[in-house]
């Protein structure tokens, strides 16, 4: 199949066509959902795509301007693409203006309810199948995936597809709840149950009664709260602070970008919430979707005159830039893609033609150590962001626009930083005495993650 990944008229991104045995590709053919490519600056003369037993053969008999995989295809040159490469897909840039994504077709790639999730890649189709299957159940679900992949969108889709769709959906960022008040926030409290508890207050569980409670960044749940959550899941009862146990009918969804089994997350709670697990694919595995996602995000930020450049001889967004975006590793995933779209929109509003340098897109072969959303991260910035988030690593990674894995690598290479596993017993004991055993305060003083500190203390028999 051919998918329009970029067109001077942004609204056309995502249109697709299934190839015949021989397909001519030009301004005039083939016919996509709303017609031919129809760009006056693209040649009427075609390139030719022929299906083979195990791949595609692309030829350029008329010498038109076309690039395949980033390399110009010369007159009468033949480019062969094997099925193994088409499993992911390749880019074809036509006339320097239109980007097409060539990939293996799937008969189920179009049609049906999209559940509010954009994309028809194999990964997204499998994700929708998982959501539909989980929606028929009423048990906890753990949604896993890298930072920025859209785990909250999956939770919303799961709620909307379930029998609880008419009930409330309460979204809670666990990492944003101070450990000292986590129990009261989740389970509620009675009036006067602790200093400052002036009035009785329902917690998140009761607010979600009859519906769904989504606990994002579940790996940041304080140790002391984990047994309370486990009891709530197993018995359906919550224990408000200062009150009596009460039953609450609610379905719990949770999400994380961390390996809960590798840290100090309690195993019984993990197995309870992970009985059904949904994995959200990273953006780099969704090549057929990137163009559509990018065009939607860009279109939302642009006026109609800039979202349709079909009459402009030099469009403000050159197609080769979009072609490179399709192959970028996207450590920040959809969130990072949105940041890039917003940066490009600002360039369009400024009336300039975008370049790779303008938008901070790095060469796809050399960006393992650099985030796509803001240039190289120097030591000063890294330390400042970590300190601003009190060494909560997930939140720091989100601000930096990088994955947790990338952040861990940056910390390991920075001589000013260390991991909790490197702390000695005496240093931890001294910190505990200075901070009255408040682990969050200790972690902030020691400049390590609270989760990692708790694990190190357990290893040393200190907590």
mmCIF file of N, CA, C and O in Angstrom, residues 254-326:
data_model
loop_
_atom_site.group_PDB
_atom_site.id
_atom_site.type_symbol
_atom_site.label_atom_id
_atom_site.label_comp_id
_atom_site.label_asym_id
_atom_site.label_seq_id
_atom_site.Cartn_x
_atom_site.Cartn_y
_atom_site.Cartn_z
ATOM 1 N N UNK A 254 -4.269 1.310 35.572
ATOM 2 C CA UNK A 254 -3.000 1.896 35.995
ATOM 3 C C UNK A 254 -2.063 1.956 34.801
ATOM 4 O O UNK A 254 -2.244 1.238 33.814
ATOM 5 N N UNK A 255 -1.071 2.838 34.884
ATOM 6 C CA UNK A 255 -0.112 2.976 33.789
ATOM 7 C C UNK A 255 1.272 3.244 34.333
ATOM 8 O O UNK A 255 1.435 3.834 35.411
ATOM 9 N N UNK A 256 2.277 2.806 33.584
ATOM 10 C CA UNK A 256 3.670 3.043 33.981
ATOM 11 C C UNK A 256 4.573 2.943 32.763
ATOM 12 O O UNK A 256 4.258 2.247 31.792
ATOM 13 N N UNK A 257 5.708 3.662 32.829
ATOM 14 C CA UNK A 257 6.755 3.475 31.824
ATOM 15 C C UNK A 257 7.965 2.781 32.441
ATOM 16 O O UNK A 257 9.021 2.688 31.822
ATOM 17 N N UNK A 258 7.809 2.314 33.665
ATOM 18 C CA UNK A 258 8.904 1.662 34.384
ATOM 19 C C UNK A 258 8.677 0.154 34.464
ATOM 20 O O UNK A 258 7.552 -0.331 34.298
ATOM 21 N N UNK A 259 9.738 -0.576 34.728
ATOM 22 C CA UNK A 259 9.640 -2.023 34.966
ATOM 23 C C UNK A 259 9.336 -2.214 36.449
ATOM 24 O O UNK A 259 10.232 -2.166 37.291
ATOM 25 N N UNK A 260 8.080 -2.426 36.777
ATOM 26 C CA UNK A 260 7.674 -2.512 38.176
ATOM 27 C C UNK A 260 8.309 -3.696 38.893
ATOM 28 O O UNK A 260 8.490 -3.664 40.110
ATOM 29 N N UNK A 261 8.638 -4.729 38.167
ATOM 30 C CA UNK A 261 9.221 -5.909 38.800
ATOM 31 C C UNK A 261 10.708 -5.731 39.110
ATOM 32 O O UNK A 261 11.283 -6.513 39.865
ATOM 33 N N UNK A 262 11.321 -4.681 38.539
ATOM 34 C CA UNK A 262 12.747 -4.459 38.774
ATOM 35 C C UNK A 262 13.011 -3.501 39.922
ATOM 36 O O UNK A 262 14.148 -3.358 40.354
ATOM 37 N N UNK A 263 11.979 -2.830 40.442
ATOM 38 C CA UNK A 263 12.155 -1.862 41.513
ATOM 39 C C UNK A 263 11.603 -2.369 42.821
ATOM 40 O O UNK A 263 11.586 -3.569 43.099
ATOM 41 N N UNK A 264 11.103 -1.425 43.634
ATOM 42 C CA UNK A 264 10.616 -1.798 44.959
ATOM 43 C C UNK A 264 9.099 -1.859 45.014
ATOM 44 O O UNK A 264 8.515 -1.793 46.086
ATOM 45 N N UNK A 265 8.472 -2.010 43.857
ATOM 46 C CA UNK A 265 7.023 -2.142 43.829
ATOM 47 C C UNK A 265 6.647 -3.514 44.365
ATOM 48 O O UNK A 265 7.239 -4.530 43.994
ATOM 49 N N UNK A 266 5.657 -3.552 45.246
ATOM 50 C CA UNK A 266 5.302 -4.814 45.910
ATOM 51 C C UNK A 266 4.723 -5.832 44.926
ATOM 52 O O UNK A 266 3.802 -5.527 44.165
ATOM 53 N N UNK A 267 5.274 -7.049 44.979
ATOM 54 C CA UNK A 267 4.887 -8.080 44.022
ATOM 55 C C UNK A 267 3.401 -8.411 44.067
ATOM 56 O O UNK A 267 2.770 -8.549 43.009
ATOM 57 N N UNK A 268 2.762 -8.565 45.251
ATOM 58 C CA UNK A 268 1.326 -8.900 45.254
ATOM 59 C C UNK A 268 0.475 -7.852 44.543
ATOM 60 O O UNK A 268 -0.471 -8.199 43.830
ATOM 61 N N UNK A 269 0.817 -6.572 44.730
ATOM 62 C CA UNK A 269 0.064 -5.516 44.059
ATOM 63 C C UNK A 269 0.325 -5.552 42.560
ATOM 64 O O UNK A 269 -0.598 -5.384 41.753
ATOM 65 N N UNK A 270 1.564 -5.784 42.181
ATOM 66 C CA UNK A 270 1.884 -5.857 40.755
ATOM 67 C C UNK A 270 1.057 -6.941 40.070
ATOM 68 O O UNK A 270 0.442 -6.703 39.024
ATOM 69 N N UNK A 271 1.048 -8.137 40.643
ATOM 70 C CA UNK A 271 0.321 -9.233 39.997
ATOM 71 C C UNK A 271 -1.190 -8.982 39.988
ATOM 72 O O UNK A 271 -1.897 -9.488 39.116
ATOM 73 N N UNK A 272 -1.679 -8.200 40.946
ATOM 74 C CA UNK A 272 -3.115 -7.882 40.972
ATOM 75 C C UNK A 272 -3.483 -6.917 39.860
ATOM 76 O O UNK A 272 -4.494 -7.105 39.181
ATOM 77 N N UNK A 273 -2.666 -5.871 39.658
ATOM 78 C CA UNK A 273 -3.025 -4.884 38.643
ATOM 79 C C UNK A 273 -2.588 -5.305 37.240
ATOM 80 O O UNK A 273 -3.089 -4.778 36.244
ATOM 81 N N UNK A 274 -1.656 -6.266 37.155
ATOM 82 C CA UNK A 274 -1.115 -6.656 35.847
ATOM 83 C C UNK A 274 -1.729 -7.944 35.323
ATOM 84 O O UNK A 274 -1.203 -8.530 34.372
ATOM 85 N N UNK A 275 -2.842 -8.368 35.914
ATOM 86 C CA UNK A 275 -3.496 -9.587 35.416
ATOM 87 C C UNK A 275 -3.844 -9.433 33.942
ATOM 88 O O UNK A 275 -3.740 -10.370 33.152
ATOM 89 N N UNK A 276 -4.270 -8.222 33.553
ATOM 90 C CA UNK A 276 -4.445 -7.864 32.150
ATOM 91 C C UNK A 276 -3.505 -6.704 31.863
ATOM 92 O O UNK A 276 -3.569 -5.670 32.522
ATOM 93 N N UNK A 277 -2.632 -6.885 30.895
ATOM 94 C CA UNK A 277 -1.655 -5.854 30.555
ATOM 95 C C UNK A 277 -1.821 -5.461 29.089
ATOM 96 O O UNK A 277 -1.954 -6.323 28.212
ATOM 97 N N UNK A 278 -1.844 -4.167 28.847
ATOM 98 C CA UNK A 278 -1.910 -3.633 27.487
ATOM 99 C C UNK A 278 -0.636 -2.854 27.227
ATOM 100 O O UNK A 278 -0.291 -1.951 27.985
ATOM 101 N N UNK A 279 0.074 -3.203 26.165
ATOM 102 C CA UNK A 279 1.318 -2.518 25.825
ATOM 103 C C UNK A 279 1.071 -1.560 24.671
ATOM 104 O O UNK A 279 0.535 -1.947 23.629
ATOM 105 N N UNK A 280 1.457 -0.299 24.861
ATOM 106 C CA UNK A 280 1.280 0.731 23.836
ATOM 107 C C UNK A 280 2.564 0.810 23.014
ATOM 108 O O UNK A 280 3.640 1.026 23.569
ATOM 109 N N UNK A 281 2.485 0.641 21.698
ATOM 110 C CA UNK A 281 3.710 0.622 20.889
ATOM 111 C C UNK A 281 4.363 1.990 20.819
ATOM 112 O O UNK A 281 3.675 3.022 20.788
ATOM 113 N N UNK A 282 5.702 2.047 20.772
ATOM 114 C CA UNK A 282 6.390 3.332 20.620
ATOM 115 C C UNK A 282 6.193 3.881 19.214
ATOM 116 O O UNK A 282 5.912 3.132 18.267
ATOM 117 N N UNK A 283 6.355 5.169 19.068
ATOM 118 C CA UNK A 283 6.106 5.823 17.789
ATOM 119 C C UNK A 283 7.041 5.319 16.697
ATOM 120 O O UNK A 283 6.644 5.214 15.530
ATOM 121 N N UNK A 284 8.277 4.980 17.045
ATOM 122 C CA UNK A 284 9.237 4.539 16.028
ATOM 123 C C UNK A 284 8.804 3.243 15.352
ATOM 124 O O UNK A 284 9.325 2.889 14.296
ATOM 125 N N UNK A 285 7.869 2.506 15.952
ATOM 126 C CA UNK A 285 7.359 1.274 15.353
ATOM 127 C C UNK A 285 6.057 1.504 14.593
ATOM 128 O O UNK A 285 5.432 0.556 14.136
ATOM 129 N N UNK A 286 5.682 2.770 14.430
ATOM 130 C CA UNK A 286 4.411 3.105 13.791
ATOM 131 C C UNK A 286 4.647 4.001 12.581
ATOM 132 O O UNK A 286 4.009 5.032 12.416
ATOM 133 N N UNK A 287 5.568 3.577 11.698
ATOM 134 C CA UNK A 287 5.948 4.420 10.565
ATOM 135 C C UNK A 287 4.778 4.893 9.735
ATOM 136 O O UNK A 287 4.738 6.051 9.301
ATOM 137 N N UNK A 288 3.785 4.028 9.498
ATOM 138 C CA UNK A 288 2.642 4.396 8.664
ATOM 139 C C UNK A 288 1.751 5.436 9.316
ATOM 140 O O UNK A 288 0.927 6.054 8.649
ATOM 141 N N UNK A 289 1.905 5.645 10.634
ATOM 142 C CA UNK A 289 1.036 6.578 11.359
ATOM 143 C C UNK A 289 1.660 7.956 11.573
ATOM 144 O O UNK A 289 0.954 8.916 11.860
ATOM 145 N N UNK A 290 2.981 8.053 11.462
ATOM 146 C CA UNK A 290 3.657 9.288 11.865
ATOM 147 C C UNK A 290 3.201 10.473 11.040
ATOM 148 O O UNK A 290 2.922 11.559 11.569
ATOM 149 N N UNK A 291 3.092 10.279 9.708
ATOM 150 C CA UNK A 291 2.675 11.387 8.861
ATOM 151 C C UNK A 291 1.299 11.901 9.218
ATOM 152 O O UNK A 291 1.059 13.118 9.278
ATOM 153 N N UNK A 292 0.363 10.990 9.452
ATOM 154 C CA UNK A 292 -1.006 11.397 9.800
ATOM 155 C C UNK A 292 -1.029 12.119 11.140
ATOM 156 O O UNK A 292 -1.663 13.178 11.289
ATOM 157 N N UNK A 293 -0.347 11.560 12.134
ATOM 158 C CA UNK A 293 -0.288 12.211 13.438
ATOM 159 C C UNK A 293 0.315 13.606 13.329
ATOM 160 O O UNK A 293 -0.211 14.581 13.873
ATOM 161 N N UNK A 294 1.423 13.697 12.600
ATOM 162 C CA UNK A 294 2.120 14.967 12.454
ATOM 163 C C UNK A 294 1.226 15.991 11.759
ATOM 164 O O UNK A 294 1.134 17.151 12.188
ATOM 165 N N UNK A 295 0.555 15.578 10.695
ATOM 166 C CA UNK A 295 -0.305 16.510 9.962
ATOM 167 C C UNK A 295 -1.474 16.982 10.816
ATOM 168 O O UNK A 295 -1.859 18.162 10.772
ATOM 169 N N UNK A 296 -2.056 16.082 11.610
ATOM 170 C CA UNK A 296 -3.154 16.487 12.501
ATOM 171 C C UNK A 296 -2.680 17.532 13.502
ATOM 172 O O UNK A 296 -3.342 18.538 13.735
ATOM 173 N N UNK A 297 -1.523 17.262 14.112
ATOM 174 C CA UNK A 297 -0.988 18.186 15.118
ATOM 175 C C UNK A 297 -0.635 19.534 14.493
ATOM 176 O O UNK A 297 -0.903 20.594 15.060
ATOM 177 N N UNK A 298 -0.026 19.488 13.311
ATOM 178 C CA UNK A 298 0.374 20.707 12.633
ATOM 179 C C UNK A 298 -0.858 21.492 12.193
ATOM 180 O O UNK A 298 -0.926 22.724 12.344
ATOM 181 N N UNK A 299 -1.845 20.779 11.650
ATOM 182 C CA UNK A 299 -3.061 21.435 11.181
ATOM 183 C C UNK A 299 -3.805 22.157 12.282
ATOM 184 O O UNK A 299 -4.431 23.208 12.047
ATOM 185 N N UNK A 300 -3.750 21.612 13.494
ATOM 186 C CA UNK A 300 -4.433 22.247 14.624
ATOM 187 C C UNK A 300 -3.820 23.602 14.971
ATOM 188 O O UNK A 300 -4.486 24.454 15.565
ATOM 189 N N UNK A 301 -2.556 23.795 14.607
ATOM 190 C CA UNK A 301 -1.850 25.016 14.995
ATOM 191 C C UNK A 301 -1.717 26.023 13.857
ATOM 192 O O UNK A 301 -1.118 27.080 14.038
ATOM 193 N N UNK A 302 -2.269 25.709 12.675
ATOM 194 C CA UNK A 302 -2.084 26.558 11.508
ATOM 195 C C UNK A 302 -3.400 27.088 10.964
ATOM 196 O O UNK A 302 -4.416 26.386 10.993
ATOM 197 N N UNK A 303 -3.405 28.307 10.414
ATOM 198 C CA UNK A 303 -4.588 28.784 9.687
ATOM 199 C C UNK A 303 -4.700 28.062 8.352
ATOM 200 O O UNK A 303 -3.736 27.440 7.880
ATOM 201 N N UNK A 304 -5.857 28.149 7.727
ATOM 202 C CA UNK A 304 -6.105 27.420 6.480
ATOM 203 C C UNK A 304 -5.100 27.774 5.391
ATOM 204 O O UNK A 304 -4.698 26.924 4.591
ATOM 205 N N UNK A 305 -4.663 29.036 5.348
ATOM 206 C CA UNK A 305 -3.731 29.453 4.298
ATOM 207 C C UNK A 305 -2.385 28.756 4.403
ATOM 208 O O UNK A 305 -1.700 28.563 3.399
ATOM 209 N N UNK A 306 -1.979 28.391 5.597
ATOM 210 C CA UNK A 306 -0.705 27.704 5.777
ATOM 211 C C UNK A 306 -0.859 26.187 5.767
ATOM 212 O O UNK A 306 0.118 25.464 5.583
ATOM 213 N N UNK A 307 -2.080 25.700 5.989
ATOM 214 C CA UNK A 307 -2.332 24.251 5.959
ATOM 215 C C UNK A 307 -2.581 23.758 4.539
ATOM 216 O O UNK A 307 -2.655 22.555 4.311
ATOM 217 N N UNK A 308 -2.712 24.678 3.582
ATOM 218 C CA UNK A 308 -2.895 24.307 2.179
ATOM 219 C C UNK A 308 -1.942 25.141 1.333
ATOM 220 O O UNK A 308 -2.178 26.328 1.079
ATOM 221 N N UNK A 309 -0.839 24.520 0.928
ATOM 222 C CA UNK A 309 0.195 25.205 0.158
ATOM 223 C C UNK A 309 0.286 24.668 -1.274
ATOM 224 O O UNK A 309 1.335 24.739 -1.908
ATOM 225 N N UNK A 310 -0.824 24.151 -1.806
ATOM 226 C CA UNK A 310 -0.795 23.526 -3.131
ATOM 227 C C UNK A 310 -0.519 24.532 -4.249
ATOM 228 O O UNK A 310 -0.056 24.142 -5.326
ATOM 229 N N UNK A 311 -0.796 25.823 -4.028
ATOM 230 C CA UNK A 311 -0.542 26.817 -5.074
ATOM 231 C C UNK A 311 0.785 27.538 -4.887
ATOM 232 O O UNK A 311 1.154 28.382 -5.707
ATOM 233 N N UNK A 312 1.495 27.233 -3.800
ATOM 234 C CA UNK A 312 2.777 27.889 -3.538
ATOM 235 C C UNK A 312 3.910 27.075 -4.153
ATOM 236 O O UNK A 312 4.063 25.888 -3.868
ATOM 237 N N UNK A 313 4.699 27.719 -5.023
ATOM 238 C CA UNK A 313 5.785 26.991 -5.680
ATOM 239 C C UNK A 313 6.802 26.484 -4.668
ATOM 240 O O UNK A 313 7.338 25.382 -4.802
ATOM 241 N N UNK A 314 7.070 27.277 -3.625
ATOM 242 C CA UNK A 314 7.955 26.852 -2.541
ATOM 243 C C UNK A 314 7.139 26.796 -1.261
ATOM 244 O O UNK A 314 6.826 27.827 -0.665
ATOM 245 N N UNK A 315 6.752 25.590 -0.854
ATOM 246 C CA UNK A 315 5.974 25.429 0.370
ATOM 247 C C UNK A 315 6.867 25.711 1.574
ATOM 248 O O UNK A 315 8.088 25.484 1.530
ATOM 249 N N UNK A 316 6.280 26.176 2.670
ATOM 250 C CA UNK A 316 7.065 26.535 3.855
ATOM 251 C C UNK A 316 7.663 25.315 4.544
ATOM 252 O O UNK A 316 8.652 25.419 5.260
ATOM 253 N N UNK A 317 7.076 24.121 4.304
ATOM 254 C CA UNK A 317 7.606 22.895 4.917
ATOM 255 C C UNK A 317 8.082 21.948 3.820
ATOM 256 O O UNK A 317 7.281 21.266 3.180
ATOM 257 N N UNK A 318 9.391 21.871 3.577
ATOM 258 C CA UNK A 318 9.909 20.970 2.548
ATOM 259 C C UNK A 318 9.629 19.508 2.877
ATOM 260 O O UNK A 318 9.803 19.079 4.031
ATOM 261 N N UNK A 319 9.245 18.761 1.877
ATOM 262 C CA UNK A 319 8.907 17.355 2.081
ATOM 263 C C UNK A 319 10.066 16.526 2.651
ATOM 264 O O UNK A 319 9.831 15.629 3.465
ATOM 265 N N UNK A 320 11.335 16.775 2.250
ATOM 266 C CA UNK A 320 12.420 15.954 2.808
ATOM 267 C C UNK A 320 12.525 16.027 4.333
ATOM 268 O O UNK A 320 12.986 15.080 4.966
ATOM 269 N N UNK A 321 12.100 17.140 4.931
ATOM 270 C CA UNK A 321 12.113 17.223 6.396
ATOM 271 C C UNK A 321 11.139 16.203 6.970
ATOM 272 O O UNK A 321 11.452 15.474 7.912
ATOM 273 N N UNK A 322 9.937 16.143 6.386
ATOM 274 C CA UNK A 322 8.935 15.182 6.874
ATOM 275 C C UNK A 322 9.433 13.754 6.667
ATOM 276 O O UNK A 322 9.233 12.886 7.524
ATOM 277 N N UNK A 323 10.103 13.511 5.546
ATOM 278 C CA UNK A 323 10.631 12.163 5.293
ATOM 279 C C UNK A 323 11.600 11.749 6.388
ATOM 280 O O UNK A 323 11.612 10.585 6.822
ATOM 281 N N UNK A 324 12.423 12.697 6.868
ATOM 282 C CA UNK A 324 13.347 12.350 7.952
ATOM 283 C C UNK A 324 12.597 12.097 9.256
ATOM 284 O O UNK A 324 12.992 11.237 10.056
ATOM 285 N N UNK A 325 11.510 12.823 9.464
ATOM 286 C CA UNK A 325 10.735 12.586 10.683
ATOM 287 C C UNK A 325 10.202 11.161 10.741
ATOM 288 O O UNK A 325 10.067 10.578 11.825
ATOM 289 N N UNK A 326 9.889 10.603 9.589
ATOM 290 C CA UNK A 326 9.316 9.253 9.559
ATOM 291 C C UNK A 326 10.296 8.202 10.074
ATOM 292 O O UNK A 326 9.879 7.132 10.516
#
